[in-house]
Tab-separated table of C-alpha atoms and ligand atoms in Angstrom:
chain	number	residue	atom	x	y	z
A	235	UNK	CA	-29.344	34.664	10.141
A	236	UNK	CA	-30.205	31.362	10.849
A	237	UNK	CA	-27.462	29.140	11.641
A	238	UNK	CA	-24.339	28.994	14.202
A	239	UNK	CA	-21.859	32.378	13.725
A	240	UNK	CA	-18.627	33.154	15.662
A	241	UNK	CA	-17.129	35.924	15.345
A	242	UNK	CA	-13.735	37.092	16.562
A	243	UNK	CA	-14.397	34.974	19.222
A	244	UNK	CA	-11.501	35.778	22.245
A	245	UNK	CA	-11.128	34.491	26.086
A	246	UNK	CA	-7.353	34.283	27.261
A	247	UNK	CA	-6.705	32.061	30.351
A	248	UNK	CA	-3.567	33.095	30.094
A	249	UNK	CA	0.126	31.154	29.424
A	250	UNK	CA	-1.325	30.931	25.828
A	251	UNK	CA	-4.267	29.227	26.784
A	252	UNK	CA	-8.015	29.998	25.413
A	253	UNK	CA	-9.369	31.022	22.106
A	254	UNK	CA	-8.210	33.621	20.199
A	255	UNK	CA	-10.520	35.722	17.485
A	256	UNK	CA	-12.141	32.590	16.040
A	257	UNK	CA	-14.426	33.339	13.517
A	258	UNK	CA	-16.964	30.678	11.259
A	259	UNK	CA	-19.919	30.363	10.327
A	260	UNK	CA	-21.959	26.825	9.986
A	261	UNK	CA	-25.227	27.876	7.570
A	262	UNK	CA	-28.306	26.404	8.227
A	263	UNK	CA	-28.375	22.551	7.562
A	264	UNK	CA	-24.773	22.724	7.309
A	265	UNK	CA	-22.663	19.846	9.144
A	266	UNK	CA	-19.497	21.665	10.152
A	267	UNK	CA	-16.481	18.953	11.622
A	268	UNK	CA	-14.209	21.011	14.342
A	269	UNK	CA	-10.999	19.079	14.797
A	270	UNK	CA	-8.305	19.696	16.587
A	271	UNK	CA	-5.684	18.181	18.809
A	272	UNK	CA	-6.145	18.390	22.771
A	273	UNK	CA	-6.383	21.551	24.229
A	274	UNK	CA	-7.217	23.654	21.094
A	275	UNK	CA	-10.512	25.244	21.875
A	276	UNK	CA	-12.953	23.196	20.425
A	277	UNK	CA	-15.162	22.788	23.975
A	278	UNK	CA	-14.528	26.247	25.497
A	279	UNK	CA	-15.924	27.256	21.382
A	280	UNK	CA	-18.811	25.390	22.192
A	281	UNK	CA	-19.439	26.573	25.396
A	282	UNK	CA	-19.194	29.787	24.609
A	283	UNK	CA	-22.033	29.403	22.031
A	284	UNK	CA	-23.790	27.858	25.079
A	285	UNK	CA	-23.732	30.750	26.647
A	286	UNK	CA	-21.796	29.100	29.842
A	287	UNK	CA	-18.624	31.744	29.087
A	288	UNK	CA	-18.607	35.166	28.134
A	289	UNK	CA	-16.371	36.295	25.459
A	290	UNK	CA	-13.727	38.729	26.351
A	291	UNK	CA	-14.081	40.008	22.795
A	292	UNK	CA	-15.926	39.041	19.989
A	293	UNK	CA	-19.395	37.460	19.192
A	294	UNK	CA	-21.283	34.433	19.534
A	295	UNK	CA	-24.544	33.733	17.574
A	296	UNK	CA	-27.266	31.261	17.176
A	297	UNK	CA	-30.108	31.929	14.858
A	298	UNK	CA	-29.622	35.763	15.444
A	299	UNK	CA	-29.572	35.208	18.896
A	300	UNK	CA	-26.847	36.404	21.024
A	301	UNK	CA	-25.759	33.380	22.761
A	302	UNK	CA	-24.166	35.446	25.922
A	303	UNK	CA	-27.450	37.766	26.205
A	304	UNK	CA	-30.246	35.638	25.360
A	305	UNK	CA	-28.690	32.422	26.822
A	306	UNK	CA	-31.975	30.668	28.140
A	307	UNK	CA	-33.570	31.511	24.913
A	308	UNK	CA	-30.618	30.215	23.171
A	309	UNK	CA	-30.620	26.518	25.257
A	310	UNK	CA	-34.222	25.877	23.456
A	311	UNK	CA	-32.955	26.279	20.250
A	312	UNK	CA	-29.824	23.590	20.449
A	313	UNK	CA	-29.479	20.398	21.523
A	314	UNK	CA	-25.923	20.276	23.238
A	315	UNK	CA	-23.934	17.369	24.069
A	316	UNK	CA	-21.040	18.516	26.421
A	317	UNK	CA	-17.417	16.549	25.963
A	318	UNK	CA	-17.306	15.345	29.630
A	319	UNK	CA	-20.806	14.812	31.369
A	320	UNK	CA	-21.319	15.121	34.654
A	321	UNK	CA	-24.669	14.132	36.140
A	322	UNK	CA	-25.879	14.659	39.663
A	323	UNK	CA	-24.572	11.521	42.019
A	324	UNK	CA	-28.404	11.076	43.574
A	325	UNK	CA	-30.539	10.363	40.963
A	326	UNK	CA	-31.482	7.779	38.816
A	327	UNK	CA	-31.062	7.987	34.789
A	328	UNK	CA	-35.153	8.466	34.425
A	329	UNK	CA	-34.454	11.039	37.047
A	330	UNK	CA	-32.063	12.760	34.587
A	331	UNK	CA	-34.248	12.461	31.994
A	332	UNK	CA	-36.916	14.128	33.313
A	333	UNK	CA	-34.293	16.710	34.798
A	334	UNK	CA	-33.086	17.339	31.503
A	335	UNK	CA	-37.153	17.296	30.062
A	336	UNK	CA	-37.687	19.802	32.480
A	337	UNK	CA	-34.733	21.825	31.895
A	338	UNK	CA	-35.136	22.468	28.061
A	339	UNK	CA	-39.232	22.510	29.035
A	340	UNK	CA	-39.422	20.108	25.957
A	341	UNK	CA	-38.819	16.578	24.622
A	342	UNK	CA	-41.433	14.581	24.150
A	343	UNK	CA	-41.683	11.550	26.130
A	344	UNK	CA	-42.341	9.572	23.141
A	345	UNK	CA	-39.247	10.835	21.522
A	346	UNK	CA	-37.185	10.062	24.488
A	347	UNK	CA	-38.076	6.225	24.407
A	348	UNK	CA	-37.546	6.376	20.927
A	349	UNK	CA	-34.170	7.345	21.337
A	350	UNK	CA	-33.357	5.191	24.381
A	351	UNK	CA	-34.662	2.413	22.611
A	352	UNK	CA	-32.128	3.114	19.839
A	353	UNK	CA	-29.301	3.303	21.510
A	354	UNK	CA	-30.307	0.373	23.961
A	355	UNK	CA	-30.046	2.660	26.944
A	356	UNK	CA	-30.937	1.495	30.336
A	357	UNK	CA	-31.902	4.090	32.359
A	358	UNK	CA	-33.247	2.377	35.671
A	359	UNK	CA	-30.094	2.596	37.350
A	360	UNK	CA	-28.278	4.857	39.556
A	361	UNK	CA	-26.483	7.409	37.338
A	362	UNK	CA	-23.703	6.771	39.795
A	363	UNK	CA	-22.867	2.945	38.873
A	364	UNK	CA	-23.316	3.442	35.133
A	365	UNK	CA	-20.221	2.984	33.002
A	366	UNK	CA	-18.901	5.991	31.041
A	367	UNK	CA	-20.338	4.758	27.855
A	368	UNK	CA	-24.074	4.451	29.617
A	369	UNK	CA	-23.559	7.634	31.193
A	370	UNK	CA	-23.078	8.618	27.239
A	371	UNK	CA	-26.099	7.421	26.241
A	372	UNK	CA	-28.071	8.953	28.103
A	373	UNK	CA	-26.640	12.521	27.391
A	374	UNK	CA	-26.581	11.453	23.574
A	375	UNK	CA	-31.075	10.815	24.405
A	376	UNK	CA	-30.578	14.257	26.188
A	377	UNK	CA	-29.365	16.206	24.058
A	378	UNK	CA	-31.633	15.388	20.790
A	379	UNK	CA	-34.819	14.990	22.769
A	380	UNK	CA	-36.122	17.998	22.103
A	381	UNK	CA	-35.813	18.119	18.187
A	382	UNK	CA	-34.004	21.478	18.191
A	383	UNK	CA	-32.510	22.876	14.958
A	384	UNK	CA	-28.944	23.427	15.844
A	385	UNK	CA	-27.013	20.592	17.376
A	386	UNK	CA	-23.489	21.295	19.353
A	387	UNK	CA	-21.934	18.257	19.602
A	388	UNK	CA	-18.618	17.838	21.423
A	389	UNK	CA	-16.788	14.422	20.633
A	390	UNK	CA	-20.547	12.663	20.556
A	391	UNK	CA	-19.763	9.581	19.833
A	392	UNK	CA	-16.137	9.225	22.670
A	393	UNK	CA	-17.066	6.327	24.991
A	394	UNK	CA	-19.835	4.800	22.604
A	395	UNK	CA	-18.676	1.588	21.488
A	396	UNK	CA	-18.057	0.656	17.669
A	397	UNK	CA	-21.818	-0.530	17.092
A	398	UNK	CA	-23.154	2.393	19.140
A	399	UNK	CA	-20.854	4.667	16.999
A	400	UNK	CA	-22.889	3.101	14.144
A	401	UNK	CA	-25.909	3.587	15.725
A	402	UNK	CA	-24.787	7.537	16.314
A	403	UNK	CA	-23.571	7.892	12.580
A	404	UNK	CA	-27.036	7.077	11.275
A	405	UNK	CA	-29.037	9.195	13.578
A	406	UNK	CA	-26.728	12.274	12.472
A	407	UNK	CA	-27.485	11.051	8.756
A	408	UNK	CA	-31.328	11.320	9.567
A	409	UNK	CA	-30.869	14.603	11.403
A	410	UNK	CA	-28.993	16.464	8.097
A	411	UNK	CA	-31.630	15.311	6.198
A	412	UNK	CA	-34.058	16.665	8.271
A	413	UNK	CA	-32.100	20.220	8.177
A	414	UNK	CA	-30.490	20.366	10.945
A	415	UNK	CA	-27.630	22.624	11.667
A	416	UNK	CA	-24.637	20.659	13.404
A	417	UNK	CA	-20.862	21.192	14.619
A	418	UNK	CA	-19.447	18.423	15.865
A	419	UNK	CA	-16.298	18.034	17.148
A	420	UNK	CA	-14.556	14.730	17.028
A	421	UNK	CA	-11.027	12.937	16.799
A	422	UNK	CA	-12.110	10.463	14.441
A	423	UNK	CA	-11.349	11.014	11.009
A	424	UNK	CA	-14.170	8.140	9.757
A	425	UNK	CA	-16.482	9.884	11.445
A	426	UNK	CA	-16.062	13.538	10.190
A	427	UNK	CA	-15.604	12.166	6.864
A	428	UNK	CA	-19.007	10.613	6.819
A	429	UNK	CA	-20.923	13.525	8.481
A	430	UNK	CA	-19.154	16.492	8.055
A	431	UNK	CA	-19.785	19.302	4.855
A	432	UNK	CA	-17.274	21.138	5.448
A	433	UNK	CA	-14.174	21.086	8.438
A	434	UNK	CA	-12.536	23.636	10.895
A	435	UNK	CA	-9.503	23.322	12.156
A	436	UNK	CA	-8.094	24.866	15.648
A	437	UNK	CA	-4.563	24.603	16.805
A	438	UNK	CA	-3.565	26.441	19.955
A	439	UNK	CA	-6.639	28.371	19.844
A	440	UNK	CA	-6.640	29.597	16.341
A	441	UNK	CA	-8.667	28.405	13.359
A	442	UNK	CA	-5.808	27.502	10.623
A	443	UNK	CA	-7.998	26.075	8.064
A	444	UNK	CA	-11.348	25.281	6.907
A	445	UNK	CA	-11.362	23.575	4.014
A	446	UNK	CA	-14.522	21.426	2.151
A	447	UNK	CA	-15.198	18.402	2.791
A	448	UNK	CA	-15.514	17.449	-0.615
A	449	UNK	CA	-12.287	19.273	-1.580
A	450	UNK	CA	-9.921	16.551	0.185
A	451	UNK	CA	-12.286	13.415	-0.979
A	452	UNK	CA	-11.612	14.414	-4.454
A	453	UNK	CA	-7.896	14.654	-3.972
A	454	UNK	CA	-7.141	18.808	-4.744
A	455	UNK	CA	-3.805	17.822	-3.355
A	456	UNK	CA	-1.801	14.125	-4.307
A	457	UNK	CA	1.438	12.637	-2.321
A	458	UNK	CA	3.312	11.172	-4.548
A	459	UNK	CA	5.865	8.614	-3.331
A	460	UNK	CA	9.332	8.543	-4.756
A	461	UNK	CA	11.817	5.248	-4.482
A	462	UNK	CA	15.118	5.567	-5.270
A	463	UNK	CA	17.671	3.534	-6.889
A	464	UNK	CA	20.524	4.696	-4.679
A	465	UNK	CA	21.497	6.173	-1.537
A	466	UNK	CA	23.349	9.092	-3.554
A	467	UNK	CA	20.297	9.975	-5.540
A	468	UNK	CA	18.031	9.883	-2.363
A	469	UNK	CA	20.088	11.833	-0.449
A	470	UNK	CA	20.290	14.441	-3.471
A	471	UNK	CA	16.594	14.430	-3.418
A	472	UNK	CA	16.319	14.970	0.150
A	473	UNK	CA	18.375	18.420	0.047
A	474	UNK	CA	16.945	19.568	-3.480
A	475	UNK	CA	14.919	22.231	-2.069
A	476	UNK	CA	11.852	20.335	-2.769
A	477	UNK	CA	9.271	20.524	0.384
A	478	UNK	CA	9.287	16.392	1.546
A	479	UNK	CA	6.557	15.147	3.714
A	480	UNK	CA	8.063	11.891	4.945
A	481	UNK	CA	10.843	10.208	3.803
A	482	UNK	CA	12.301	6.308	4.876
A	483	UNK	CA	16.022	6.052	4.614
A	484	UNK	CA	15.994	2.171	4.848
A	485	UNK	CA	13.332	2.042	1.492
A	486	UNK	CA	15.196	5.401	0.146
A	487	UNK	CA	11.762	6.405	-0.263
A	488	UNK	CA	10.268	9.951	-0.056
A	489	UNK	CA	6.765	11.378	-0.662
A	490	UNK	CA	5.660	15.207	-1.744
A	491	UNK	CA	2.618	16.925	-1.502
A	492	UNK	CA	2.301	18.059	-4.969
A	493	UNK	CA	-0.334	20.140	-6.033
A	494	UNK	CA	-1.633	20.996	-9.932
A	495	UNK	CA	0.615	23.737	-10.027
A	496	UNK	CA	3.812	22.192	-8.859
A	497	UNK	CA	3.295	19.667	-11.096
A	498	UNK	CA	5.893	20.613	-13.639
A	499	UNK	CA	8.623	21.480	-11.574
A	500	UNK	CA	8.163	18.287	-9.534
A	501	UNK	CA	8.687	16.229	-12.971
A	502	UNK	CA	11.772	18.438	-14.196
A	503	UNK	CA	13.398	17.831	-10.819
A	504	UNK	CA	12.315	13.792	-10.635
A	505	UNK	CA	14.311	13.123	-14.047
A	506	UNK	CA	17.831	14.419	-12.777
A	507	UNK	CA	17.151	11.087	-11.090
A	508	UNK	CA	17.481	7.122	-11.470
A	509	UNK	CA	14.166	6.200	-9.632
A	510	UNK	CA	12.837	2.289	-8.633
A	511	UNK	CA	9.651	2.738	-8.226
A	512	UNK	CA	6.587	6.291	-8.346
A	513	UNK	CA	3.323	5.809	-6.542
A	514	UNK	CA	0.725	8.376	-6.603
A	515	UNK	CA	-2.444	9.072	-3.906
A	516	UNK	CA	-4.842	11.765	-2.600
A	517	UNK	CA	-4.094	13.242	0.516
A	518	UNK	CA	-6.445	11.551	2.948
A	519	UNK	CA	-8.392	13.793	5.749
A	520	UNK	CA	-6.155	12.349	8.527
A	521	UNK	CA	-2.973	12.987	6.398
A	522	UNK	CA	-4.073	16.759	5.993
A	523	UNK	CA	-5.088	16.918	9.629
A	524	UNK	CA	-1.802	15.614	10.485
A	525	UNK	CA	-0.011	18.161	9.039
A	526	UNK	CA	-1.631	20.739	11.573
A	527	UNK	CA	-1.296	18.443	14.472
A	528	UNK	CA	2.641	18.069	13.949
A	529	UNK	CA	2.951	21.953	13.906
A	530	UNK	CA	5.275	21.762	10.686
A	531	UNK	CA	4.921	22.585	7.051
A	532	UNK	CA	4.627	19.083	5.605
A	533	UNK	CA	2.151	15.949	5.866
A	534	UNK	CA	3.840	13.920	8.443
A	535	UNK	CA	5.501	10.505	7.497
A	536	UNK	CA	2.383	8.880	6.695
A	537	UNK	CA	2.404	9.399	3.183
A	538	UNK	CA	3.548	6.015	1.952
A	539	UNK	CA	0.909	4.323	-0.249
B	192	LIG	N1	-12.074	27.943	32.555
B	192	LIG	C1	-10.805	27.791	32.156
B	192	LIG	N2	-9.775	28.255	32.885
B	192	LIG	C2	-8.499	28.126	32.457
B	192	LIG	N3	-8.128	27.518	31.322
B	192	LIG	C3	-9.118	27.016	30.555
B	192	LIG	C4	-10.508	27.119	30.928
B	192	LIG	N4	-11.249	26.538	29.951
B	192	LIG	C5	-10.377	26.081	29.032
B	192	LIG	N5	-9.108	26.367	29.383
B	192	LIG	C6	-7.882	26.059	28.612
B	192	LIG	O1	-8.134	26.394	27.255
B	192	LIG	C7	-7.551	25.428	26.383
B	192	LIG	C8	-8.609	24.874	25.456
B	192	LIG	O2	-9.373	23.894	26.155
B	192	LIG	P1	-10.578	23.090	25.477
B	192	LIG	O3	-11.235	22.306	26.559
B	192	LIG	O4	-11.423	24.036	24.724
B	192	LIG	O5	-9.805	22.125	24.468
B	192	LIG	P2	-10.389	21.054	23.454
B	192	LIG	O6	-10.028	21.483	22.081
B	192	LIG	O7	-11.827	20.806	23.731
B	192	LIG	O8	-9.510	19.760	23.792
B	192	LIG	P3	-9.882	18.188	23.913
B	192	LIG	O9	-9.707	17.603	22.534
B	192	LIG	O10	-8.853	17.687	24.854
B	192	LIG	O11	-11.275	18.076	24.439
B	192	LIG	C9	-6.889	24.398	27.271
B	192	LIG	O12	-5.514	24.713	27.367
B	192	LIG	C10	-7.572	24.563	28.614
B	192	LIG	O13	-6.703	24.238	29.663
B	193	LIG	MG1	-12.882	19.186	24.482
């Protein structure tokens, strides 16, 4: 299968630490977001796929390849842009280009200008004066110069600044249009919005959701926002059994995730009550992402429309 596939992917560090039988699939030309808070597994995922860690259990696949067994033949498929790069002190960033040419025994040298022109990277300079975001660009030119199919991105666009983030977003565009098969992992919402198909989620090592893309844009789930006329009826409200995702004591306001089929019962319980004001708004990607990050059942408090 062409395509990135984990499956049942497992490595323990230890004191709960590691990844722990993650399993997903991103199909071919399929933009897959991987969010999750600090710590979760999204790199060690990725560089397991790389090939740079062997699973204690489970599998790891890249266009049928075994990414543990047939690791060099695995690196000429993807283009791979690590979280944190490191790049040898002595050289200068042509130097690492041509390091990196050599190393994936591809990428073009006129696609490398074309690139560094893009993202207005210098690479004259010592690698060991450049600023982080420099540094960036340069492994951003890396890892797409050869053209592969499959693209492992980990938090690309982290360090870039906003008009190089732009400049980022619209090369990803180009590359799902051109087929490409992508995970990127990122902490910003904007950006997983506009890219992403479909988006994983990893707490603590374990995938808790993966939900479309599309799915949250068109608002499967609403908050709806509740102000009360009194302290007595919010209060009332607040221990009616009814699951609240934020609530402000000062406003005696309080907002529900209600979906379709809570609907009615939502309603039946809302009219016990004398109510100021009822607002009404789809649950946003950050809002839903939230509500993994705070390791409770509800949305978090920032639900107010
Ligand atoms: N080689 C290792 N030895 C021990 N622990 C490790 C190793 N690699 C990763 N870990 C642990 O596994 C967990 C997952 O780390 P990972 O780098 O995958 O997180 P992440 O989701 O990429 O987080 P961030 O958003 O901060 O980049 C962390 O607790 C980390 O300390
Ligand atoms: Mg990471």
């Amino acid at each position: 299968m062409n395509g990135i596939k984990v499956n049942g992917l497992t490595h323990d560090y230890g004191h709960g630490r590691g990844v722990f039988d993650v399993s997903f699939e991103v199909k071919e030309g399929e933009t897959l977001g991987f969010l999750g808070p600090n710590g979760a597994g999204k790199s060690t995922t990725m560089r397991h796929l790389m090939g740079f860690s062997k699973p204690q259990s489970g599998t790891v696949e890249i266009n049928g390849l075994d990414c543990t067994k047939e690791h060099c033949k695995v690196m000429e498929e993807v283009g791979y842009l690590p979280g944190e790069v490191v790049m040898p002190d002595g050289l200068n960033g042509w130097q690492f280009i041509k390091m990196m040419q050599g190393m994936k025994r591809t990428g073009s040298d006129e696609r490398v200008r074309y690139l560094l022109e893009r993202f207005k990277a210098d690479p004259s300079g010592s690698v060991r004066r450049m600023s982080i975001g420099e540094k960036r660009k340069l492994a951003v030119a890396a890892a797409f110069m050869n053209d592969a199919g499959v693209l492992l991105l980990d938090e690309p666009s982290s360090g870039l600044d906003p008009l190089m983030q732009e400049v980022f977003i619209d090369l990803i565009r180009e590359e799902k249009e051109r087929g490409k098969t992508i995970l990127l992992s990122s902490h910003i919402f904007s950006e997983v919005e506009a890219l992403c198909d479909r988006i994983a989620i990893i707490k603590d090592g374990k995938l808790v959701s993966v939900v479309d893309a599309a799915e949250i844009k068109h608002g499967l789930h609403n908050v709806i926002t509740v102000g009360f006329s009194s302290e007595k009826d919010y209060s009332e409200f607040l221990s009616s059994g009814m699951e609240v995702s934020g609530d402000d004591r000062k406003e005696l306001k309080c907002s529900v995730i209600v979906d379709d089929e809570e609907i009615n019962r939502f309603i039946a319980l809302i009219k016990r009550f004398r109510i100021r004001s009822f607002a009404e708004h789809s649950v946003t990607l950050e809002e839903y992402f939230m509500h993994f990050y705070k390791n409770t059942k509800t949305f978090g408090g920032a639900a107010y429309a």
